[in-house]
Amino acid sequence: MRSPDRFLLLFLSTQLCLRSLVAEPFDYPTAAPSTSWTNNPSLENNFTYADGSMVRAILLCSSNPSFEGLSFAAGFFCNAACDAFLFAVFIVYTDSGAVIMDPVMTASPQVVWSANRDRPVRENATLHFTEDGNLVLRDADSTVVWSTNTSGRSVLGMNITASGNLLLFDRKNASIWQSFDHPTDSLVPGQTLREGQRLIANISTTNWTRGQFYLTVLADGLSAFVDSSPPQVYYIRSFSGPEAKNKSAYVTFTNGSLEFFDSFTKRGVPDENITLPSASSVQHMRLESDGHLNVYGWSYQTGWNVVDDVTSQELDNCAYPTVCGEYGICSNNGQCSCPGGTNSGSNYFRPINARQPNLGCSPVIPLSCQSLQDHQLVALQDVTYFSSLLAVEYGTYFPSVASLNLKTEESCKQACLKNCSCKAAIFQYGQNTSDHGSCFLPWQLFSLMNNQPTVTHYNSTLYVKVQIVPRTTNGTLNSPTSRKKVMGVGVILGSTIGALFAVLLVVGLFVLFMRKKNSNMEEEDQFDQVPGMPTRFSFEELKVATKNFCKKLGEGGFGSVFEGELGDMRVAVKRLDGIGQGKKEFLAEVETIGSIHHVYLVRLIGFCAERSYRLLVYEHMCNGSLDQWIFYRNQDVSLDWQTRCRIITHIAKALSYLHEECRQRIAHLDIKPQNILLDDNFNAKVSDFGLAKMIDRDQSHVMTRMRGTPGYLAPEWLTSRITEKVDIYSFGVVVMEIVCGRKNLDYSQSEESFHLISLLQEKVKEDRLLDLIDNHSNDMHLHHEEVIEIMQLAMWCLQIDSNKRPSMSTVVKVLEGAMNVETCLDYNFVTTTPVMSSNVNHLDASPQQSASLLSGPR
Ligand SMILES: *[C@@H]1O[C@H](CO)[C@@H](O)[C@H](O)[C@H]1NC(C)=O
Ligand SMILES: *[C@@H]1O[C@H](CO)[C@@H](O)[C@H](O)[C@H]1NC(C)=O
Ligand SMILES: *[C@@H]1O[C@H](CO)[C@@H](O)[C@H](O)[C@H]1NC(C)=O
Ligand SMILES: *[C@@H]1O[C@H](CO)[C@@H](O)[C@H](O)[C@H]1NC(C)=O
Ligand SMILES: *[C@@H]1O[C@H](CO)[C@@H](O)[C@H](O)[C@H]1NC(C)=O
Ligand SMILES: *[C@@H]1O[C@H](CO)[C@@H](O)[C@H](O)[C@H]1NC(C)=O
Ligand SMILES: *[C@@H]1O[C@H](CO)[C@@H](O)[C@H](O)[C@H]1NC(C)=O
Ligand SMILES: *[C@@H]1O[C@H](CO)[C@@H](O)[C@H](O)[C@H]1NC(C)=O
Ligand SMILES: *[C@@H]1O[C@H](CO)[C@@H](O)[C@H](O)[C@H]1NC(C)=O
Ligand SMILES: *[C@@H]1O[C@H](CO)[C@@H](O)[C@H](O)[C@H]1NC(C)=O
Ligand SMILES: *[C@@H]1O[C@H](CO)[C@@H](O)[C@H](O)[C@H]1NC(C)=O
């Protein structure tokens, strides 16, 4: 399939693409009509990423020199589960031969456009570029899923441009159809969002069906909405102030800013820009399923990361519509609770899931339009609503969401009670007492915002609608029509039934109340009484102990660590981020970790599981983490050979205990110097064990991700089953770092030696291991024979075949002199090294390297 494409290329490619075309056979940005591609292994430029996602490229333009190895490609893409594919445009990393690869081993392809993402296709789906110039996507069963509808419009070819635009062009090179005109949830640099066009977010992070958030350009600015009927606005960036301009407008994503234009100023004079971090290479911008607008940037150390969140430049965390689900109240930047708490609202709402307060709340008695007379408005104290604030400021532009003609609080409430669809009445007082207020009547009530006077205080009142009568089994008693009938029959009968009804109501409410109370009590009890656990602290206690988290000791993969004092004991308090699991699971994990005691493992003293806070309290280690001592960042003090040797032995014993001796086998999965702490006598203790498992219980998308840190990852992360052997590989890397006094991946070194393990491979073959010993320390050189022996041990641990690595108990025996290092070692530690080295700005790396990449583990 490639050869005809390439042929056409000779005539069609841009200058940019031409440059690499001459040299590189795999760059193929263009295709001619009468071609079809089937989504199966016949698409050869494919790559499976560590998280399980896969791309199969059809068109690829790898030649924008400023992208430093990143390329736009069009083809089939499947996400982590890989059970469904999209025809998409994505950004991938390619080597100098335009072969897709992943230099950081944790990246995933970045999808910036896709065809009909509501309807993914299967293996063997086909993309057909028909003779008459139509591009059609058919699923494996031949149903048409998507088409550009460009038959008969003299399409001459299709190409992917260096800026990521998929386009069909005619004889005059004029664009007949282009993906930039049909944005999905992302923008790439140079792409424009025009008035009326929308970016629509995924429904969730694991499902690319179009969800409820969208970003659009209106005549007066950029706005983000949550779709309900009518849509509610939560973000506005106006061109210049709240005055309408009535001009056709657009926004362009450029390197470093979002530029605003209106069509009257065709000269391209922007009215207002949003400043973004400027990029060294390609960026893209994506509307997330939680309503944030994130800018992603690429780095060789860490792959793709969020470098900016555009909406949060103006919005508080609580101002996102779904942050606490429907009816949930958001306070303190993300704590969720239900309306009520201690006041009258408490009987009306309950959490949808008590363990996950961010899912929101539901009315205990659902609102029913059959019994409108039983609707009531309950005032919620110190609460306001995201959209009402904007509606007041910009109300005239959003007549659908704000009823501005209702000038008093009372008329606002009445209007809500009269309309069954209205879920709440929010009345916002004017700035001055003379100003009229405004009334906001949402038909769907998303998250509420705490409006404590201490924070920015909005003078508004919020009433939420509730149903006061519990519906009986079949609506016969309390439906308005039947009640009228009853009254007609006679007052006595009527009042009897009325009394009966009242009794039913009281009993009903009582039962409901008791049930709710019981379930709450059960839960709390369960949480509090777990025997044999480390001490449980309240969040307040830990806040005091750490002086409001003021002194940060470090930051790890799972959260930040703060210094604290409990009584006269110094402690390290770890605040975990992004643990989605419920309290029960968390407590089970804490119990496990708390029951593991070993002299070379950092001891867990206590924990806190309150609301969504999850904290762990560890013993404090005076000398901090090992990396501070071996990489010479802060101090010039150099550890002597004895100390280094002891530290290595302690780590080995700790891992041997975790792997082989303790009740529950534990693989650490993130062994690195930052996780090895030193006490005042330089005894080493391993920290962060057990956390990998805790995080794994998190949502499924995290579960499929790779764990660990680049530089310490064993090769089998890419391919096979993960066992505790990955720790042994990481241990080998750490040992090399300790004896060489440098990081495994050290980009400040020259290109040949930035990767220590590659250097080791080279030196051991040349028999020049001495070159590697830490030059800061004479003591190390004095003991060079022992140091070389330890390097041999490290090399045993670094075997690519995990079965050839020693067990941790064997390592301990070697360190104690009871055993010798295996003599028959494989001195190739890095089949993947070429991947690593070709990423450092040297796209012209020799072609043999990519050949070995291809045969390397995928
Ligand atoms: C169309 O673009 C190609 C590649 O940039 C160029 O070689 C060709 O001359 C262009 N054709 C016309 C009619 O402009
Ligand atoms: C990837 O392409 C190769 C040919 O280069 C093919 O053998 C292999 O099956 C393909 N893999 C997938 C998953 O499509
Ligand atoms: C795809 O088509 C090929 C050839 O027709 C067939 O061998 C293969 O089983 C199909 N794969 C699937 C998943 O249907
Ligand atoms: C092509 O036409 C169909 C039917 O009119 C329509 O549903 C579809 O959205 C069109 N496709 C594009 C890309 O405009
Ligand atoms: C892609 O098509 C556009 C429009 O015809 C043209 O300007 C551009 O040069 C083409 N690029 C390639 C790589 O053929
Ligand atoms: C959208 O869903 C797809 C499919 O699960 C996923 O790969 C992608 O990361 C999601 N994107 C966002 C912005 O959540
Ligand atoms: C994605 O969400 C849609 C709408 O809620 C649902 O119909 C579909 O089954 C979901 N797909 C997956 C793979 O979960
Ligand atoms: C802009 O103004 C013109 C005339 O004043 C009016 O007809 C048109 O509907 C307005 N457009 C918008 C988008 O408000
Ligand atoms: C917006 O950005 C462009 C390009 O970076 C710059 O030329 C222009 O002056 C900026 N406009 C404003 C109002 O900051
Ligand atoms: C809110 O506005 C009302 C009416 O203007 C006024 O009576 C009340 O004092 C204001 N409250 C605050 C806290 O500003
Ligand atoms: C209520 O009763 C009617 C007639 O007895 C029946 O058709 C209907 O399904 C019932 N509704 C409910 C919600 O049980």
Coordinates of N, CA and C in Angstrom, one line a residue, residues 149-274:
N149 N -19.0 13.0 2.6 CA -20.0 13.5 1.7 C -19.4 14.3 0.6
T150 N -18.3 13.9 0.0 CA -17.7 14.8 -1.0 C -17.7 14.1 -2.4
S151 N -18.6 13.2 -2.6 CA -18.6 12.6 -3.9 C -18.8 13.6 -5.0
G152 N -18.2 13.4 -6.1 CA -18.4 14.3 -7.3 C -17.9 15.7 -7.1
R153 N -17.0 16.0 -6.2 CA -16.6 17.4 -6.0 C -15.1 17.5 -6.4
S154 N -14.7 16.7 -7.4 CA -13.4 16.7 -8.0 C -12.3 16.6 -7.0
V155 N -12.4 15.7 -6.0 CA -11.3 15.6 -5.1 C -10.1 14.9 -5.7
L156 N -9.0 15.4 -5.6 CA -7.8 14.8 -6.2 C -7.0 14.0 -5.3
G157 N -7.0 14.4 -4.0 CA -6.2 13.6 -3.0 C -6.6 14.0 -1.6
M158 N -6.0 13.3 -0.7 CA -6.2 13.5 0.7 C -4.8 13.6 1.3
N159 N -4.7 14.6 2.3 CA -3.4 14.6 3.0 C -3.6 15.0 4.4
I160 N -2.5 14.7 5.2 CA -2.4 15.2 6.5 C -1.3 16.3 6.5
T161 N -1.7 17.5 7.0 CA -0.7 18.5 6.9 C 0.2 18.5 8.1
A162 N 1.3 19.2 8.0 CA 2.3 19.2 9.1 C 1.7 19.8 10.4
S163 N 0.5 20.5 10.3 CA -0.1 21.1 11.5 C -1.2 20.2 11.9
G164 N -1.5 19.1 11.3 CA -2.5 18.1 11.9 C -3.8 18.3 11.3
N165 N -3.9 18.9 10.1 CA -5.2 19.0 9.4 C -5.4 17.9 8.4
L166 N -6.4 17.1 8.5 CA -6.7 16.1 7.5 C -7.5 16.7 6.4
L167 N -7.1 16.8 5.2 CA -7.9 17.5 4.2 C -8.0 16.8 2.9
L168 N -9.1 17.0 2.2 CA -9.3 16.5 0.8 C -9.2 17.7 0.0
F169 N -8.4 17.7 -1.1 CA -8.2 18.8 -1.9 C -8.4 18.5 -3.4
D170 N -8.6 19.6 -4.2 CA -8.9 19.4 -5.6 C -7.7 19.8 -6.4
R171 N -7.9 19.8 -7.7 CA -6.8 20.1 -8.6 C -6.1 21.3 -8.3
K172 N -6.8 22.3 -7.8 CA -6.2 23.6 -7.6 C -5.6 23.7 -6.1
N173 N -5.5 22.6 -5.5 CA -5.0 22.5 -4.1 C -6.0 23.2 -3.2
A174 N -7.2 23.4 -3.6 CA -8.2 24.0 -2.7 C -8.8 23.0 -1.8
S175 N -9.1 23.3 -0.6 CA -9.6 22.3 0.3 C -11.1 22.1 0.1
I176 N -11.5 20.9 -0.1 CA -12.9 20.5 -0.3 C -13.5 20.2 1.1
W177 N -12.8 19.5 1.9 CA -13.2 19.1 3.2 C -12.0 19.1 4.1
Q178 N -12.1 19.6 5.4 CA -11.0 19.5 6.3 C -11.4 19.2 7.7
S179 N -10.6 18.5 8.4 CA -11.0 18.1 9.8 C -11.0 19.3 10.7
F180 N -10.2 20.3 10.4 CA -10.2 21.6 11.2 C -11.6 22.2 11.2
D181 N -12.4 21.9 10.2 CA -13.8 22.5 10.2 C -14.7 21.7 11.1
H182 N -14.3 20.5 11.5 CA -15.2 19.6 12.3 C -14.5 19.3 13.6
P183 N -14.2 20.2 14.4 CA -13.4 19.9 15.6 C -14.2 19.0 16.6
T184 N -13.4 18.2 17.3 CA -14.1 17.3 18.3 C -13.9 17.8 19.7
D185 N -12.9 17.4 20.5 CA -12.7 18.0 21.8 C -11.4 18.7 21.9
S186 N -10.6 18.8 20.8 CA -9.3 19.3 20.9 C -9.0 20.4 19.9
L187 N -8.0 21.2 20.2 CA -7.5 22.1 19.2 C -6.0 21.9 19.2
V188 N -5.4 22.1 18.0 CA -3.9 22.0 17.9 C -3.5 23.4 17.4
P189 N -2.2 23.7 17.6 CA -1.7 25.1 17.3 C -2.0 25.4 15.9
G190 N -2.6 26.6 15.7 CA -2.9 27.0 14.4 C -4.4 26.8 14.0
Q191 N -5.0 26.0 14.8 CA -6.4 25.6 14.6 C -7.3 26.7 15.1
T192 N -8.5 27.0 14.5 CA -9.4 28.0 14.8 C -10.7 27.5 15.2
L193 N -11.3 28.1 16.2 CA -12.7 27.7 16.6 C -13.5 28.9 16.2
R194 N -14.5 28.7 15.2 CA -15.3 29.8 14.7 C -16.6 29.9 15.5
E195 N -17.2 31.1 15.3 CA -18.5 31.3 16.0 C -19.4 30.2 15.6
G196 N -20.0 29.6 16.6 CA -21.0 28.5 16.4 C -20.4 27.2 16.5
Q197 N -19.1 27.1 16.2 CA -18.5 25.7 16.3 C -18.3 25.4 17.8
R198 N -18.2 24.1 18.1 CA -18.1 23.6 19.4 C -17.0 22.6 19.6
L199 N -16.3 22.7 20.8 CA -15.5 21.5 21.2 C -16.4 20.8 22.2
I200 N -16.6 19.5 22.0 CA -17.5 18.8 22.9 C -16.7 17.7 23.6
A201 N -16.8 17.7 24.9 CA -15.9 16.8 25.7 C -16.5 15.4 25.7
N202 N -15.6 14.5 26.0 CA -16.0 13.1 26.3 C -17.0 13.0 27.4
I203 N -17.8 12.0 27.3 CA -18.8 11.8 28.4 C -18.1 11.4 29.7
S204 N -17.0 10.7 29.6 CA -16.1 10.4 30.8 C -14.7 10.2 30.3
T205 N -13.8 10.0 31.2 CA -12.4 9.8 30.8 C -12.2 8.4 30.1
T206 N -13.2 7.5 30.3 CA -13.0 6.2 29.7 C -14.0 5.9 28.5
N207 N -14.7 6.9 28.1 CA -15.8 6.7 27.1 C -15.8 8.0 26.2
W208 N -15.5 7.8 24.9 CA -15.4 9.0 24.1 C -16.7 9.5 23.5
T209 N -17.8 8.9 23.9 CA -19.1 9.4 23.4 C -19.2 10.9 23.8
R210 N -19.8 11.7 23.0 CA -19.9 13.1 23.3 C -20.7 13.3 24.6
G211 N -20.1 14.1 25.5 CA -20.7 14.3 26.8 C -21.4 15.6 26.9
Q212 N -21.6 16.1 28.1 CA -22.5 17.3 28.3 C -21.7 18.6 28.3
F213 N -20.4 18.6 28.3 CA -19.7 19.9 28.3 C -19.3 20.3 26.9
Y214 N -19.5 21.6 26.6 CA -19.0 22.1 25.4 C -18.5 23.5 25.5
L215 N -17.5 23.8 24.6 CA -16.9 25.1 24.6 C -17.2 25.7 23.2
T216 N -17.6 26.9 23.2 CA -18.1 27.5 21.9 C -17.7 29.0 21.8
V217 N -17.6 29.5 20.6 CA -17.4 30.9 20.4 C -18.7 31.6 20.1
L218 N -19.1 32.5 20.9 CA -20.3 33.3 20.6 C -19.9 34.7 20.2
A219 N -20.8 35.5 19.8 CA -20.5 36.8 19.2 C -19.6 37.6 20.1
D220 N -19.8 37.4 21.4 CA -19.1 38.2 22.4 C -18.0 37.5 23.1
G221 N -17.6 36.3 22.8 CA -16.5 35.7 23.5 C -16.5 34.2 23.5
L222 N -15.7 33.7 24.3 CA -15.5 32.2 24.4 C -16.3 31.8 25.6
S223 N -17.2 30.8 25.5 CA -18.0 30.4 26.6 C -18.0 28.9 26.7
A224 N -18.1 28.4 27.9 CA -18.3 27.0 28.1 C -19.6 26.7 28.8
F225 N -20.3 25.7 28.3 CA -21.6 25.3 28.9 C -21.6 23.9 29.3
V226 N -22.6 23.6 30.2 CA -23.0 22.3 30.5 C -24.3 22.1 29.8
D227 N -24.5 21.1 29.0 CA -25.7 20.9 28.2 C -26.8 20.4 29.1
S228 N -27.8 21.1 29.2 CA -29.1 20.6 29.8 C -30.1 21.4 29.1
S229 N -31.4 21.3 29.3 CA -32.3 22.1 28.6 C -32.9 23.2 29.5
P230 N -32.6 24.4 29.4 CA -31.6 25.0 28.5 C -30.2 24.8 29.0
P231 N -29.2 25.0 28.1 CA -27.8 24.9 28.6 C -27.4 25.9 29.7
Q232 N -26.5 25.6 30.5 CA -26.1 26.5 31.6 C -24.6 26.9 31.4
V233 N -24.3 28.2 31.4 CA -23.0 28.6 31.2 C -22.2 28.5 32.4
Y234 N -20.9 28.1 32.4 CA -20.1 28.1 33.6 C -18.8 28.9 33.4
Y235 N -18.5 29.2 32.1 CA -17.2 30.0 31.9 C -17.4 31.0 30.8
I236 N -17.0 32.2 31.0 CA -17.1 33.2 29.9 C -15.8 34.0 29.8
R237 N -15.3 34.1 28.6 CA -14.2 35.0 28.5 C -14.6 35.9 27.3
S238 N -15.0 37.1 27.7 CA -15.7 38.0 26.7 C -14.6 38.7 26.0
F239 N -14.9 39.2 24.8 CA -14.0 40.0 24.0 C -13.5 41.2 24.8
S240 N -14.5 42.0 25.2 CA -14.1 43.1 26.0 C -15.3 43.6 26.7
G241 N -15.4 43.1 27.9 CA -16.5 43.5 28.8 C -17.8 42.9 28.4
P242 N -18.8 43.1 29.2 CA -20.1 42.4 29.0 C -21.0 43.0 27.9
E243 N -20.4 43.9 27.0 CA -21.3 44.5 26.1 C -21.3 43.7 24.7
A244 N -22.4 43.4 24.2 CA -22.5 42.6 23.0 C -21.9 43.4 21.8
K245 N -21.3 42.6 20.9 CA -20.7 43.3 19.8 C -21.3 43.0 18.5
N246 N -22.0 41.9 18.4 CA -22.7 41.5 17.2 C -21.7 41.4 16.0
K247 N -20.7 40.6 16.2 CA -19.8 40.4 15.1 C -19.5 38.9 15.0
S248 N -19.2 38.4 13.8 CA -18.8 37.0 13.7 C -17.4 36.9 14.2
A249 N -17.2 35.9 15.1 CA -15.9 35.9 15.8 C -15.2 34.6 15.7
Y250 N -14.0 34.6 16.1 CA -13.3 33.3 16.2 C -12.1 33.4 17.1
V251 N -11.6 32.2 17.6 CA -10.5 32.1 18.5 C -9.5 31.2 17.9
T252 N -8.2 31.6 18.0 CA -7.2 30.7 17.4 C -6.2 30.3 18.5
F253 N -5.9 29.1 18.5 CA -4.9 28.5 19.4 C -3.5 28.7 18.8
T254 N -2.7 29.6 19.3 CA -1.4 29.7 18.8 C -0.4 29.3 19.9
N255 N 0.9 29.2 19.5 CA 1.9 28.9 20.5 C 1.9 30.0 21.5
G256 N 1.5 29.8 22.7 CA 1.7 30.8 23.7 C 0.4 31.6 24.1
S257 N -0.6 31.5 23.2 CA -1.9 32.1 23.6 C -3.1 31.6 22.8
L258 N -4.2 32.0 23.3 CA -5.5 31.8 22.6 C -5.8 33.2 22.1
E259 N -5.8 33.4 20.8 CA -6.1 34.8 20.3 C -7.5 34.9 19.9
F260 N -8.1 36.0 20.2 CA -9.5 36.3 19.9 C -9.6 37.3 18.7
F261 N -10.4 37.0 17.8 CA -10.6 37.8 16.6 C -12.1 38.0 16.4
D262 N -12.5 39.1 15.8 CA -13.8 39.2 15.2 C -13.6 39.5 13.7
S263 N -14.6 39.2 13.0 CA -14.4 39.2 11.5 C -14.3 40.6 10.9
F264 N -14.8 41.6 11.7 CA -14.6 43.0 11.2 C -13.2 43.4 11.2
T265 N -12.4 42.8 12.0 CA -11.0 43.2 12.1 C -10.2 42.1 11.4
K266 N -10.5 41.9 10.1 CA -9.9 40.9 9.3 C -8.4 41.0 9.3
R267 N -7.9 42.2 9.6 CA -6.5 42.4 9.5 C -5.8 41.5 10.6
G268 N -6.6 40.9 11.4 CA -6.1 40.0 12.4 C -5.6 40.6 13.7
V269 N -6.3 41.7 14.0 CA -5.9 42.4 15.3 C -6.7 41.7 16.4
P270 N -6.1 41.0 17.3 CA -6.8 40.4 18.3 C -7.3 41.4 19.4
D271 N -8.6 41.1 19.8 CA -9.1 42.0 20.9 C -8.5 41.6 22.2
E272 N -8.3 40.3 22.4 CA -7.9 39.9 23.7 C -7.3 38.5 23.6
N273 N -6.2 38.3 24.3 CA -5.6 37.0 24.2 C -5.6 36.3 25.6
I274 N -5.6 35.0 25.6 CA -5.4 34.3 26.8 C -3.9 33.8 26.8

